[in-house]
């Protein structure tokens, strides 16, 4: 089942089945985007994103594409808030050797246990913030250049430029094998 | 994003769609997306099950407009009625509202002051029967002067001030000031018997009669005229309150009169 305009319209009217379908179809991509952004609790934030989406469904315009734009707009905003919050108030805790990512894999690393996923996170961490957002929205969110431009608040040309530079950087990383496992 | 999607993505970025390194990077990015949907939180699960946090559709624009219109109409009528009651409307509008209210409402708005019909429409009735009738009211300037003098001579206002030039000063004032002066009669000042105040309701100009005449208190409130007996009792009460009262002296004097030795 793919996200269609009919499902989006039913979700807009508050149909619980349609809402469940929307969550089932879109939450994996939202979770992947939040993982790519490096948030602390991507699964919990995914639920918060949909809790923020549902009250705003009456604003929905544009069918399935509009719903994707709305969902990832909220996901992007929440991730930006989370990153800013972490930068403003870094969490302080006593040293725990069992939680040291230099000694053992972090919780996120255990969730994303696949080597390819870990390599991807490492590569994305080397991109600039804007390149990372644009590439993640284009690849993981499956959004168009126009939708991405609307979400990040930039022009289509700027998004294309960021996408190009980001993809070139990823390609060069793969080519040179600069990824540490 | 499928393989064809990658082609479009790479082509749009100016890269070769068949570039193996670029395709490998994109393929590995998809590993961040799980195959199954993550388990929703308890709050989200309740919403998805049709809980109380389901989205509510906004009100219909027509219904919202009707409600807003009714609220605006109610506010307009209320403000207009308040203005009409205060005779603040333009004379023509005020006259029309007044005539309409006379015909259709159980109450009536006043006619405008400048209207020729103003005299025919009764204004607000007098608040009470104790108010002075219009013919007995002194001119406004006299009232103002008299009120000032009343306040100056009122015992409550200046209890210790009593001079012979101030007519109607209270008897207690004489006691406080002199003590050896002749004791006035308990019925009040000899020059102002209580009966005079009852006889002259409008003569509030006599000192100390501000509360004794039927008229208005200096504060503007209507006052009640006490009878001669009640005024006498009041004077005795005030005298008793000061201890060295004229009643006490009068009783002492009568004992002396009755004593065999005489004074």
Short mmCIF file of C-alpha atoms in Angstrom, two decimals, chain A residues 8-69:
data_model
loop_
_atom_site.label_atom_id
_atom_site.label_comp_id
_atom_site.label_asym_id
_atom_site.label_seq_id
_atom_site.Cartn_x
_atom_site.Cartn_y
_atom_site.Cartn_z
CA UNK A 8 -4.49 11.61 2.90
CA UNK A 9 -8.05 12.89 2.54
CA UNK A 10 -9.37 10.26 4.92
CA UNK A 11 -6.66 11.11 7.43
CA UNK A 12 -7.56 14.77 7.08
CA UNK A 13 -11.13 13.96 8.04
CA UNK A 14 -9.89 12.18 11.17
CA UNK A 15 -10.46 8.59 10.12
CA UNK A 16 -8.53 6.44 12.64
CA UNK A 17 -7.81 3.73 10.08
CA UNK A 18 -6.36 6.25 7.68
CA UNK A 19 -4.29 7.77 10.45
CA UNK A 20 -2.90 4.36 11.30
CA UNK A 21 -2.12 3.74 7.67
CA UNK A 22 -0.35 7.06 7.36
CA UNK A 23 1.71 6.29 10.42
CA UNK A 24 2.58 2.84 9.17
CA UNK A 25 3.65 4.13 5.77
CA UNK A 26 5.48 7.29 6.78
CA UNK A 27 6.95 6.62 10.19
CA UNK A 28 9.88 4.49 8.89
CA UNK A 29 11.04 7.31 6.67
CA UNK A 30 10.59 9.83 9.44
CA UNK A 31 12.59 7.61 11.76
CA UNK A 32 15.34 7.28 9.14
CA UNK A 33 15.46 11.04 8.72
CA UNK A 34 15.69 11.59 12.47
CA UNK A 35 18.45 9.02 12.69
CA UNK A 36 20.33 10.79 9.94
CA UNK A 37 19.98 14.02 11.90
CA UNK A 38 21.53 12.34 14.91
CA UNK A 39 18.79 13.02 17.45
CA UNK A 40 19.07 11.26 20.81
CA UNK A 41 15.80 9.33 20.79
CA UNK A 42 14.66 9.03 17.18
CA UNK A 43 11.85 6.57 17.91
CA UNK A 44 10.35 8.67 20.66
CA UNK A 45 10.65 11.78 18.55
CA UNK A 46 8.91 9.99 15.70
CA UNK A 47 5.85 9.53 17.89
CA UNK A 48 6.02 13.18 18.91
CA UNK A 49 6.16 14.20 15.28
CA UNK A 50 2.93 12.39 14.49
CA UNK A 51 1.33 13.72 17.63
CA UNK A 52 2.11 17.12 16.20
CA UNK A 53 0.91 16.21 12.73
CA UNK A 54 -2.54 14.96 13.63
CA UNK A 55 -3.93 18.22 15.08
CA UNK A 56 -2.72 20.05 11.98
CA UNK A 57 -4.23 17.73 9.43
CA UNK A 58 -7.10 20.17 8.85
CA UNK A 59 -4.51 22.48 7.24
CA UNK A 60 -3.57 19.77 4.76
CA UNK A 61 -3.55 20.78 1.11
CA UNK A 62 -2.20 18.88 -1.86
CA UNK A 63 -3.06 15.26 -1.12
CA UNK A 64 -0.25 12.79 -0.49
CA UNK A 65 2.51 15.20 -1.47
CA UNK A 66 1.11 17.82 0.86
CA UNK A 67 0.93 15.28 3.65
CA UNK A 68 4.58 14.31 3.12
CA UNK A 69 5.58 17.96 3.20
#
